[in-house]
XYZ file of C-alpha atoms in Angstrom:
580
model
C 94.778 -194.200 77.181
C 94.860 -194.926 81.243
C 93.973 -197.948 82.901
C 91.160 -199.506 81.989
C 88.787 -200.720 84.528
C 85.596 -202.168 83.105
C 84.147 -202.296 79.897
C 80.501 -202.612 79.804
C 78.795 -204.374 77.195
C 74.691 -204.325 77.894
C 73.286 -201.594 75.536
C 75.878 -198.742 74.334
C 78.247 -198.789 77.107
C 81.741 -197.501 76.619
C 85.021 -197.673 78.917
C 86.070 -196.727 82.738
C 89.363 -195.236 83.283
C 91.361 -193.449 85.537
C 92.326 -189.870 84.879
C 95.813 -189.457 83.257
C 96.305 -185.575 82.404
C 98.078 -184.183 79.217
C 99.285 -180.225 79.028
C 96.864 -178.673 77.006
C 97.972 -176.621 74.081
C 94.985 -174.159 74.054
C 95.027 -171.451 77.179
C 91.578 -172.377 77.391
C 91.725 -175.461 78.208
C 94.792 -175.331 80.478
C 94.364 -176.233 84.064
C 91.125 -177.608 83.700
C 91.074 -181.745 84.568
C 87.871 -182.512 83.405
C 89.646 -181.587 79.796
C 93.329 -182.646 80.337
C 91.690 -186.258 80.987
C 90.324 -186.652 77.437
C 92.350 -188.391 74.729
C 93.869 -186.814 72.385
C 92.722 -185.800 69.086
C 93.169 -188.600 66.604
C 94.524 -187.605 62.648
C 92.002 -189.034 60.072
C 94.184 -192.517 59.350
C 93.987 -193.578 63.042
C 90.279 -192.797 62.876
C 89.515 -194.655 59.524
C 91.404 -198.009 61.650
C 89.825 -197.444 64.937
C 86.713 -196.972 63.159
C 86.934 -199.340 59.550
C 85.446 -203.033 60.621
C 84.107 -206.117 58.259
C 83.527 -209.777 58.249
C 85.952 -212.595 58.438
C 87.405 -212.720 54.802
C 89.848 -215.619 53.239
C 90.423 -217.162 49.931
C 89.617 -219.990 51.785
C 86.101 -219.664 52.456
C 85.523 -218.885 48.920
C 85.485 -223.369 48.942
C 83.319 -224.026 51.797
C 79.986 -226.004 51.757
C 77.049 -223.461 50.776
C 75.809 -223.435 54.039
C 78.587 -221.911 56.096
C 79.293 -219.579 53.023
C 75.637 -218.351 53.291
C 76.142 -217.982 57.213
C 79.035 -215.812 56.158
C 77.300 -213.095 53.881
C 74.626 -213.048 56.540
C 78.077 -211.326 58.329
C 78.265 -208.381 56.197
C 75.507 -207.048 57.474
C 76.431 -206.460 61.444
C 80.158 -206.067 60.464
C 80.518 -203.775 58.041
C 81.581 -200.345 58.178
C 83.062 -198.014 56.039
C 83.937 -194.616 57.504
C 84.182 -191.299 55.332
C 86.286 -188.067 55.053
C 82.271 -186.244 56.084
C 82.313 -188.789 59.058
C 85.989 -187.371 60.047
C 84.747 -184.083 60.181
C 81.913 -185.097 62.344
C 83.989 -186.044 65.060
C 86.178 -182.953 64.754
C 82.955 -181.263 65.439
C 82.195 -184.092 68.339
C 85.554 -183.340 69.699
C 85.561 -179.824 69.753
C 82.306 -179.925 71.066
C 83.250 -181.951 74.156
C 85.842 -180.029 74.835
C 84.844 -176.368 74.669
C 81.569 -177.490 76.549
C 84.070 -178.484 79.852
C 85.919 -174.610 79.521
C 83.121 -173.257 81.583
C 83.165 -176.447 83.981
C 86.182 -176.556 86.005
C 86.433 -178.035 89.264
C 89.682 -175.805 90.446
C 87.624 -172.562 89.131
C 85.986 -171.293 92.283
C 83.058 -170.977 89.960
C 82.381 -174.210 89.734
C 81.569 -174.459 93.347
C 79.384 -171.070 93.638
C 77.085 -172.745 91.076
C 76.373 -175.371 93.580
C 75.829 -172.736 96.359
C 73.929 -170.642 94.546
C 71.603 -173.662 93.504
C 70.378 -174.672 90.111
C 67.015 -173.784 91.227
C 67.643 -170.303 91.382
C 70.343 -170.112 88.227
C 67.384 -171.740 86.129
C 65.240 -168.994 87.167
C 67.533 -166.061 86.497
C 68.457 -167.498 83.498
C 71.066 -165.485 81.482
C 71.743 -161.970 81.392
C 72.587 -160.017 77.694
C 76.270 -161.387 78.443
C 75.453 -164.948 78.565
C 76.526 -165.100 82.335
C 73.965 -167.111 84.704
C 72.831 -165.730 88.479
C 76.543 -167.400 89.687
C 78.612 -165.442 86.865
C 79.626 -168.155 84.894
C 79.263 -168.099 80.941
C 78.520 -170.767 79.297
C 80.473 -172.539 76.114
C 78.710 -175.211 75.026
C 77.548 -175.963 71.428
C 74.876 -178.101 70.418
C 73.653 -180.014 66.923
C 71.347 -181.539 65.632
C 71.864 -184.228 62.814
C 69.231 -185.039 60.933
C 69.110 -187.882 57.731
C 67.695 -190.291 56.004
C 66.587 -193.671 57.580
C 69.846 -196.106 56.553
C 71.918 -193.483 56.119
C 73.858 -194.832 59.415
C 73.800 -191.662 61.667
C 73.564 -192.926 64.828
C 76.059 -195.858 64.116
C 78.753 -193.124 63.244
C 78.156 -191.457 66.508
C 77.701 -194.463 68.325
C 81.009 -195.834 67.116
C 83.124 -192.646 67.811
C 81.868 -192.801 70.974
C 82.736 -196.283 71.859
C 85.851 -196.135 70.414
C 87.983 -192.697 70.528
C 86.512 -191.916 73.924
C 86.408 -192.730 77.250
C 82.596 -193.218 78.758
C 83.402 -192.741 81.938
C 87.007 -191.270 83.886
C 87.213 -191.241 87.494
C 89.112 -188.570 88.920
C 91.366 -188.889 92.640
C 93.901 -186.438 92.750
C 94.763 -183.455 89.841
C 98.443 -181.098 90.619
C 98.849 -182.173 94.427
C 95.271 -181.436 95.336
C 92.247 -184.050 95.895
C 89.789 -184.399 93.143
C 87.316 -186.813 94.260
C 84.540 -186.886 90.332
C 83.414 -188.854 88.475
C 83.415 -187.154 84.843
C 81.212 -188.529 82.614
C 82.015 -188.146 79.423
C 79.022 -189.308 76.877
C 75.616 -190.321 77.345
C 73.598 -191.276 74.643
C 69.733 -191.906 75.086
C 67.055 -193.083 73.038
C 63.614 -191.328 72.748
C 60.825 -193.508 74.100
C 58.402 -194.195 71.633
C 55.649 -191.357 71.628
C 56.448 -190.410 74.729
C 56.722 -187.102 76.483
C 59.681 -184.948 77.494
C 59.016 -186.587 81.146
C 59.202 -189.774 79.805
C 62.451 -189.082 78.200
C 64.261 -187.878 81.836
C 63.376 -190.916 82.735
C 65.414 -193.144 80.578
C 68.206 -190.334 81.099
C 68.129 -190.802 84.794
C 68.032 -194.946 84.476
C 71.235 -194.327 81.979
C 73.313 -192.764 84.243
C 72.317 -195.187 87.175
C 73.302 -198.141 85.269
C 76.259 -196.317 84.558
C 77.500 -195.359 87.779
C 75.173 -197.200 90.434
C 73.390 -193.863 91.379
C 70.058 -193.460 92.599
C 68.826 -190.592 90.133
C 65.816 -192.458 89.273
C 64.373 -193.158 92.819
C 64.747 -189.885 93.647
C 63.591 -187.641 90.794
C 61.516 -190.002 87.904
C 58.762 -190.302 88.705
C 57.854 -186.731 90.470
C 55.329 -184.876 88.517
C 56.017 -181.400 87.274
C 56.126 -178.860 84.686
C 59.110 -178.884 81.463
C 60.986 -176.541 84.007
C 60.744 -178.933 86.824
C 61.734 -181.333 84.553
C 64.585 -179.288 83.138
C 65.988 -178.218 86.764
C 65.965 -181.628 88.191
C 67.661 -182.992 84.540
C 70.082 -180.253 85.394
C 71.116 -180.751 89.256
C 71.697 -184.895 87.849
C 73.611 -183.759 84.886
C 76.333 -181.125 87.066
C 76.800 -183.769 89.361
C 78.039 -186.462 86.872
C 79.784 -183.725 85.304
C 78.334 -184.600 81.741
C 80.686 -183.928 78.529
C 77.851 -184.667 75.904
C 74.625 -185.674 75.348
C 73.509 -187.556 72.230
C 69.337 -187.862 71.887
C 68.718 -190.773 69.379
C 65.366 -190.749 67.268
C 64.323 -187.330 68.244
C 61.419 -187.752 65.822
C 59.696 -189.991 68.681
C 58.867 -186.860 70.732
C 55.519 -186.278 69.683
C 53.444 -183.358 69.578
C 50.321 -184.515 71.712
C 52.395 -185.699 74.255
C 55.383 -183.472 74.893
C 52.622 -180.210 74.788
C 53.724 -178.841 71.401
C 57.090 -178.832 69.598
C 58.269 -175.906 70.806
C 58.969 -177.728 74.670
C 61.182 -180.142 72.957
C 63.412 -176.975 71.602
C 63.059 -175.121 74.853
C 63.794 -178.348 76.968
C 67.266 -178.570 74.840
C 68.078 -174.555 74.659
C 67.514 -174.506 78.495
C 69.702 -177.323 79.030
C 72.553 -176.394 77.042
C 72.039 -172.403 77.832
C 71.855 -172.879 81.912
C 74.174 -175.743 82.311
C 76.556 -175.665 79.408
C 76.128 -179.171 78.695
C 76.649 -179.869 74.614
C 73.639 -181.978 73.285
C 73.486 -183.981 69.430
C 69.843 -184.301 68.062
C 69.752 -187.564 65.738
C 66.627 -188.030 63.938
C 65.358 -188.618 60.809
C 63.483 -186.027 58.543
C 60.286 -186.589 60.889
C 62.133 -184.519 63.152
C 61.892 -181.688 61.074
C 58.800 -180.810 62.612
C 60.497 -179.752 66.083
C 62.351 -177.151 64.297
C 60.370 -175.623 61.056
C 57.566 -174.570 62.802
C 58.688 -173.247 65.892
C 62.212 -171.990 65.158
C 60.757 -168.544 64.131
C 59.921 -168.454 67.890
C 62.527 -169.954 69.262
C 65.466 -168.654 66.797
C 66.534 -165.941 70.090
C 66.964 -168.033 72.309
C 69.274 -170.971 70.475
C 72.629 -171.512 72.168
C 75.691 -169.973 70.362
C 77.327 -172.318 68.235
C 74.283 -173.841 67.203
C 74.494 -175.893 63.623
C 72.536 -177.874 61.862
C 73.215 -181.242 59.302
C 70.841 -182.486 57.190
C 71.721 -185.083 54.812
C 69.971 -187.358 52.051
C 71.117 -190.186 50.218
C 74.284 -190.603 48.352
C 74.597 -189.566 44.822
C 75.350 -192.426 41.766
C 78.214 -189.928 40.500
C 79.387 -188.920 43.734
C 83.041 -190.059 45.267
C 81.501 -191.318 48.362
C 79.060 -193.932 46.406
C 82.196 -195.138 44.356
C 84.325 -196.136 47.281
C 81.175 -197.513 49.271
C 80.257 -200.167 46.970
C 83.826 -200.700 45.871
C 84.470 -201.672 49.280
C 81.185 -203.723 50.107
C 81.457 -205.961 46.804
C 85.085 -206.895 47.973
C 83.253 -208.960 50.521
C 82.365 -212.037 48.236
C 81.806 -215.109 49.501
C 81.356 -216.576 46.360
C 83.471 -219.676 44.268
C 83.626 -216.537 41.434
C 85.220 -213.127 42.389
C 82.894 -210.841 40.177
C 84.795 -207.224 39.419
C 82.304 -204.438 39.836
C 81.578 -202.626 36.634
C 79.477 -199.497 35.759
C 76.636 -201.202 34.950
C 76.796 -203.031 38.629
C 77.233 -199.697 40.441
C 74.432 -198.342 38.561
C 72.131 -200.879 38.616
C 72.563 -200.881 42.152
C 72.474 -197.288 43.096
C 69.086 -197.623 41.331
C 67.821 -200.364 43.598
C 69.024 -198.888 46.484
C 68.660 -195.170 45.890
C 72.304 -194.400 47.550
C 71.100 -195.865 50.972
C 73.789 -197.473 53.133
C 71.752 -199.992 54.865
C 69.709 -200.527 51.827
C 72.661 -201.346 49.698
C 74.403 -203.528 52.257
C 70.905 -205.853 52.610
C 70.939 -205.507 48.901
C 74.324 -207.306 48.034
C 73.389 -209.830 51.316
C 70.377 -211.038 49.170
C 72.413 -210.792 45.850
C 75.681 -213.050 46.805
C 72.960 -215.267 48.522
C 71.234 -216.314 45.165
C 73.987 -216.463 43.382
C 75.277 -218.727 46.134
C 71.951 -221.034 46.015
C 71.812 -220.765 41.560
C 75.323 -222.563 41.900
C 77.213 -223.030 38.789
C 80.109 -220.389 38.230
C 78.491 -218.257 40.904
C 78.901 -215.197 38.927
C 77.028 -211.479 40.060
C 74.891 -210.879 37.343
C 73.025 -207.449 37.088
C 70.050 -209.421 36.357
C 69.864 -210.869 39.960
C 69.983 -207.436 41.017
C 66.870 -206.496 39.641
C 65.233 -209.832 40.349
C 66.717 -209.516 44.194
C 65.426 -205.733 44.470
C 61.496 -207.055 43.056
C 61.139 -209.624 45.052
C 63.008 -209.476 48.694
C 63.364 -205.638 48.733
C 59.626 -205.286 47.139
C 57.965 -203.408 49.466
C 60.980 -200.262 49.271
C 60.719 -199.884 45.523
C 57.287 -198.734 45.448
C 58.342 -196.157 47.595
C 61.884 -195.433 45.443
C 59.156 -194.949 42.203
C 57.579 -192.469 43.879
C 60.013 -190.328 44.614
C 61.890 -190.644 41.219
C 58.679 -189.808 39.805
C 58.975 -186.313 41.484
C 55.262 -186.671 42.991
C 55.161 -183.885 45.487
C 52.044 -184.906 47.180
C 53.786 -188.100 48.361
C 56.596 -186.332 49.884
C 54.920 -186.130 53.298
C 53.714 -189.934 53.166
C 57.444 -190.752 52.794
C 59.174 -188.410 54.895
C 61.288 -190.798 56.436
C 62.744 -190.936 52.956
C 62.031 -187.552 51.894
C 61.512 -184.715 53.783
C 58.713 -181.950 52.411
C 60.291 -180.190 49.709
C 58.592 -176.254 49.658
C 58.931 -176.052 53.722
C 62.702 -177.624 53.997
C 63.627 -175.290 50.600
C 61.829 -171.807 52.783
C 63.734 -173.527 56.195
C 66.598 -173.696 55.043
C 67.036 -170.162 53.504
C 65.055 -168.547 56.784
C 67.514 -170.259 59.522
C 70.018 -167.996 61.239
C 72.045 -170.418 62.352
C 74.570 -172.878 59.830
C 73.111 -176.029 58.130
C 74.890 -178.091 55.805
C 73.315 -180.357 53.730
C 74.810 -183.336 51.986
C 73.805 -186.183 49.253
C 71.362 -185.640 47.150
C 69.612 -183.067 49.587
C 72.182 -180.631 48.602
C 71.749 -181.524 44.828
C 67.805 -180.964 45.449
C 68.091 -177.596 46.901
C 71.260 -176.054 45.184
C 69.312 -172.938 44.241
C 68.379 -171.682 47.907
C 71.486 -172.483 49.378
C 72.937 -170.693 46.560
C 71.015 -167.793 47.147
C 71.291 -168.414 51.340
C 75.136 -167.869 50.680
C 74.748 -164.524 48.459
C 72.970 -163.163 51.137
C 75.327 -163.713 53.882
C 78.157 -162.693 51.324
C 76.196 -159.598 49.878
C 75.364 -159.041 54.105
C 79.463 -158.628 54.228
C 80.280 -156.683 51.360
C 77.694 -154.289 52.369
C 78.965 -153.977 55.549
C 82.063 -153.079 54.199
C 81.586 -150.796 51.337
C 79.637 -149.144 55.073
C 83.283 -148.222 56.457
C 84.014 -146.194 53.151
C 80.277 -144.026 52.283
C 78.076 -142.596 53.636
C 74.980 -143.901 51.831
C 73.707 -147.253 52.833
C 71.643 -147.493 49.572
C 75.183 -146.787 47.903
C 76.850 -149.383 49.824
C 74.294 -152.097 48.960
C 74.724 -151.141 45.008
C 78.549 -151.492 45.284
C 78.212 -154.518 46.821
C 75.756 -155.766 44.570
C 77.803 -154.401 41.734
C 80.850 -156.475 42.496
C 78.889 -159.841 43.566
C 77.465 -160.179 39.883
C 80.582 -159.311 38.458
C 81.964 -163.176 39.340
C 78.220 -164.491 40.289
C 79.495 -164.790 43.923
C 82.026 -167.441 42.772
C 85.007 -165.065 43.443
C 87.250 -164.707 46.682
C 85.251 -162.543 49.201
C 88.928 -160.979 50.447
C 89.071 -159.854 46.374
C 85.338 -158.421 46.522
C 86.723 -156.500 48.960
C 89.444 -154.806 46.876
C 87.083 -154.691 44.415
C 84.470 -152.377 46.474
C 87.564 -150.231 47.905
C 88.963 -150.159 43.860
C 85.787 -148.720 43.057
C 85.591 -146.203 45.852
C 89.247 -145.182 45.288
C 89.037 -145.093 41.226
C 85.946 -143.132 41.518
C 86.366 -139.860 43.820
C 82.870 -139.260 43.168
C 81.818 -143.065 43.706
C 77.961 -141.585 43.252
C 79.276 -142.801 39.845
C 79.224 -145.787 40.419
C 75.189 -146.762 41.846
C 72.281 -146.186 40.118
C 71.326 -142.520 38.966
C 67.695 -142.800 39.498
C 69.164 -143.204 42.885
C 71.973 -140.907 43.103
C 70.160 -137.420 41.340
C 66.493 -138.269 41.857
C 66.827 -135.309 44.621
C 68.453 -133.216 42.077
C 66.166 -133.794 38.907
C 63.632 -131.048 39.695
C 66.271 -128.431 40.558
C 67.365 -125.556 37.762
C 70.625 -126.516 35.609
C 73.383 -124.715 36.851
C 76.967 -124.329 35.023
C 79.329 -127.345 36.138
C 82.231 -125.751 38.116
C 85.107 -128.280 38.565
C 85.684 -129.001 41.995
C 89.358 -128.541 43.303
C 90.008 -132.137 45.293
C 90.810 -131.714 48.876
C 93.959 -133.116 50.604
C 93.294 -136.465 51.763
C 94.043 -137.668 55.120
C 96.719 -140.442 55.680
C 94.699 -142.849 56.879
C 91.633 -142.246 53.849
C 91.339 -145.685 52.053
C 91.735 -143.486 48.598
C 94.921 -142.162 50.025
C 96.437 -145.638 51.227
C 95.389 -147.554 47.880
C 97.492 -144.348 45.847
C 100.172 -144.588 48.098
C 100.245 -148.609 47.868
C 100.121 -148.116 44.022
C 103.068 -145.619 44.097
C 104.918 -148.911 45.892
C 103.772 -151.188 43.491
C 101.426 -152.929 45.692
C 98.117 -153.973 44.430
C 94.685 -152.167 45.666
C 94.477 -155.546 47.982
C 98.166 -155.558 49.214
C 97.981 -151.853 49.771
C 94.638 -152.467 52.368
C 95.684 -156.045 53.616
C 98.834 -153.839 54.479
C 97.060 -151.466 56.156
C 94.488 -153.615 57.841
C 91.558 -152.589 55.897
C 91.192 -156.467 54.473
C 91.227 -159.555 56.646
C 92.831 -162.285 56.049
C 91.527 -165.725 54.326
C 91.220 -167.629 57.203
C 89.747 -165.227 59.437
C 86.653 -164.861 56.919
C 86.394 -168.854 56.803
C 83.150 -168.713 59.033
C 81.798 -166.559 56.165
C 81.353 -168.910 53.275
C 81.394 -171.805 55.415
């Protein structure tokens, strides 16, 4: 990484440095500064050590005075962190975002300027034709997110520590291939919601961000100006293209209120406008209050979502799941303690129980568990009976709330839903949504069934489409795709189904044979029996699907090889984004 030339520390402030360009690999992104000045991609080892952090440990501690050792397990707490695999692919999604939001922002593009000439005044206005191109021509790339989880779960701490540490907050650009660049790029921004507060309120703390940031004057001259969201949005807008903004990250979305912002569906416009007429990639982080900004108003809204946008929504983490196992392997190595205790099943079940697969929870769990076994003295063993007595009496006012929802009670769901979201609306959300959520933890366990039956209808909306390209019958295409779904309950290879629909075609000339017959001769029921007369087949044409799967067959190719040969099938990884 280049130079560095401050490094802030007041609030979440990341690095300065001075550009230093690396040939891009990607046409894309070749020739543009703003993207040849990020680091590099990092592989998943350098991010678990860039990311990975705990307390001071040594055997020697283990002998201390109980005092210092009790100062010491108060460390866990604000040191600890134990990255993921899903946290990896978060920041391949944070990385890509970045990146493919600058494609449509480069300085040497001639574009770039005519934005400014034309005026973001006017480009707001047009908005965006049917190509995605604003009044100056330019189409945007940008993605947006929005991550939404449980409180304790630790989403903003992910993103707030990839941030910090695999990127660059700020990179100040001089010169780029012989010609003068004088920008300043930034990179990230993250901002917390005010409390309650309105959208207004919000551009406010964006605009005293980026002044602490970069010693600007965005907040003298545009804060506190009344105006309508659009106001809002086109002064938010002329700040953000002159800092040349990478991302932005909007912590505790859920603080937007109704009353104040004029109705959830400003907050959702305020964002699409922002990432639609600017190009500027934005990350929601909330917990499930959030919800509320999107599963009322998306139905309106859905239309005018950037491309690219996705969705996570995750719960807590599961007792039998991989990621529980190495979290509280890893957390009860940090034992302060005269007695190493080993963790057994019992411990990891006992407290998964207490702490319902919540990070945060967990972590001020063991805190309060190594503390009285500190205090008790003697061998200073863990016993699972100080993790029940620990969970009653310091963590006493959670388990009430844990009962409740082990008990299944539905009408406490929306009392709790910073635990829990609403079952019944998330469950219809979830299958309604055009766009792609994935949901993790026990969230995913919870709603299996409709995102199960989400993912047979986007398969089932791809076989049909094409069993399309070989009859004539869209009723008949829909049975054959049907037909070949149930055969492996949508468990097998889609790239198979699609042999499997063209098999069917091929096998049966007549592939009326195949769909229903109260479909196929319901027009022909009434008419008078006439005498079958065999029909003679005609001569197919070379490039029929019947007569490329009988030639493949004469080869000794497959019915797949024979249309993957021909290019009737695409490949695996092209249909990734399918059953994604």
């Amino acid at each position: 990484m280049s130079p560095m030339i401050s490094d802030g520390n007041v609030g979440l402030k990341g690095t300065h440095i001075f550009a230093k360009y690396t040939e891009q690999i990607n046409p894309k992104n070749q020739g543009n500064p703003f993207i040849e000045a990020l680091p590099n991609r990092v592989d998943i080892s350098t991010f678990i050590d860039a990311l990975y952090s705990a307390p001071p440990m040594d055997s020697k501690y283990n002998n201390l005075c109980i005092e210092d050792r009790l100062e010491l397990v108060q460390q866990i707490r604000p040191d600890f962190w134990l990255p993921l695999p899903s946290h990896y692919d978060k920041y391949r999604n944070l990385y890509t975002m970045i990146k493919m939001g600058y494609q449509s922002r480069n300085p040497m593009h001639a574009m770039y300027n005519r934005q400014f000439a034309v005026g973001w005044d006017e480009i707001f206005k047009s908005g965006i034709d049917e190509n995605g191109a604003n009044l100056a021509g330019n189409v945007q790339t940008a993605q947006s997110l929005v991550e939404i989880a449980i409180n304790g779960y630790g989403k903003t701490q992910i993103y707030e520590r990839m941030l910090t540490k695999l990127f660059p907050q700020v990179i100040h650009h001089s010169e780029y291939q012989g010609r003068a660049l004088t920008q300043t790029q930034l990179v990230w921004l993250k901002v917390e919601c005010p409390y309650n507060k309105s959208v207004g309120t919000f551009c406010k703390s964006f605009y005293a961000e980026v002044d602490k940031l970069l010693g600007t004057n965005f907040y003298e001259r545009y804060a506190e100006k009344p105006g309508t969201i659009d106001k809002l949005v086109i002064r938010l807008i002329k700040t953000v293209a002159q800092v040349n903004l990478g991302v932005l990250v909007i912590d505790e979305i859920q603080k937007i209120q109704k009353a104040y912002s004029g109705g959830e569906e400003d907050m959702i416009d305020f964002i699409t406008q922002l990432v639609n007429t600017l190009g500027v990639p934005v990350i929601l982080i909330g917990s499930y209050k959030a919800l509320y900004l999107f599963k009322d108003s998306l139905a309106n809204t859905r239309k005018c979502l950037p491309n690219g946008y996705a969705e996570n929504i995750s719960g807590y983490m599961l007792e039998d799941s991989w990621e529980w196992n190495h979290f509280i392997e890893n957390l009860w190595d940090l034992q302060y303690t005269k007695t190493y205790t080993e963790v057994t099943p019992e411990i990891k079940k006992a407290m998964h129980f207490y702490s319902m697969g919540i990070p945060d929870i967990a972590v001020k769990l063991f805190i309060h568990i190594q503390s009285l076994t500190i205090v008790n003295g003697g061998d200073e063993r863990i016993r699972v009976s100080y993790i029940r007595e620990v969970a009653e009496r310091s963590l006493n006012l959670v388990q009430p709330i844990f009962n409740r929802i082990r008990s299944g009670d539905p009408t406490a769901y929306k009392e709790l839903d910073d635990i829990k979201p609403d079952w019944v609306p998330l469950n219809g959300y979830i299958k309604e949504a055009s766009h792609r959520i994935t949901v993790h933890g026990s969230l995913a366990e919870e709603h299996a069934r409709v995102l199960q039956e989400k993912r047979k209808e986007e398969i089932l909306a791809k076989l049909t489409e094409f069993a399309l390209q070989l009859v004539q019958s869209s009723t008949d295409a829909e049975v054959l795709a049907n037909k070949v779904y149930d055969a492996s309950s949508g468990m097998g290879d889609i790239t198979l189904m699609f042999g499997q629909i063209a098999r069917l075609v091929v096998d049966n000339a007549d592939y009326t044979q195949v769909v229903t017959k109260s479909n196929i001769i319901k027009s022909t029921e009434e008419l008078p029996k006439k005498k079958v007369v065999r029909k003679v087949k005609p001569e197919l044409k070379h490039d029929d699907i019947r007569y490329v799967v009988q030639v493949g067959h004469r080869k000794g190719l497959t019915t797949e090889e024979a249309l993957e040969e021909k290019g009737y099938i695409r490949g695996v990884d092209e249909l990734l984004d399918i059953i994604s």
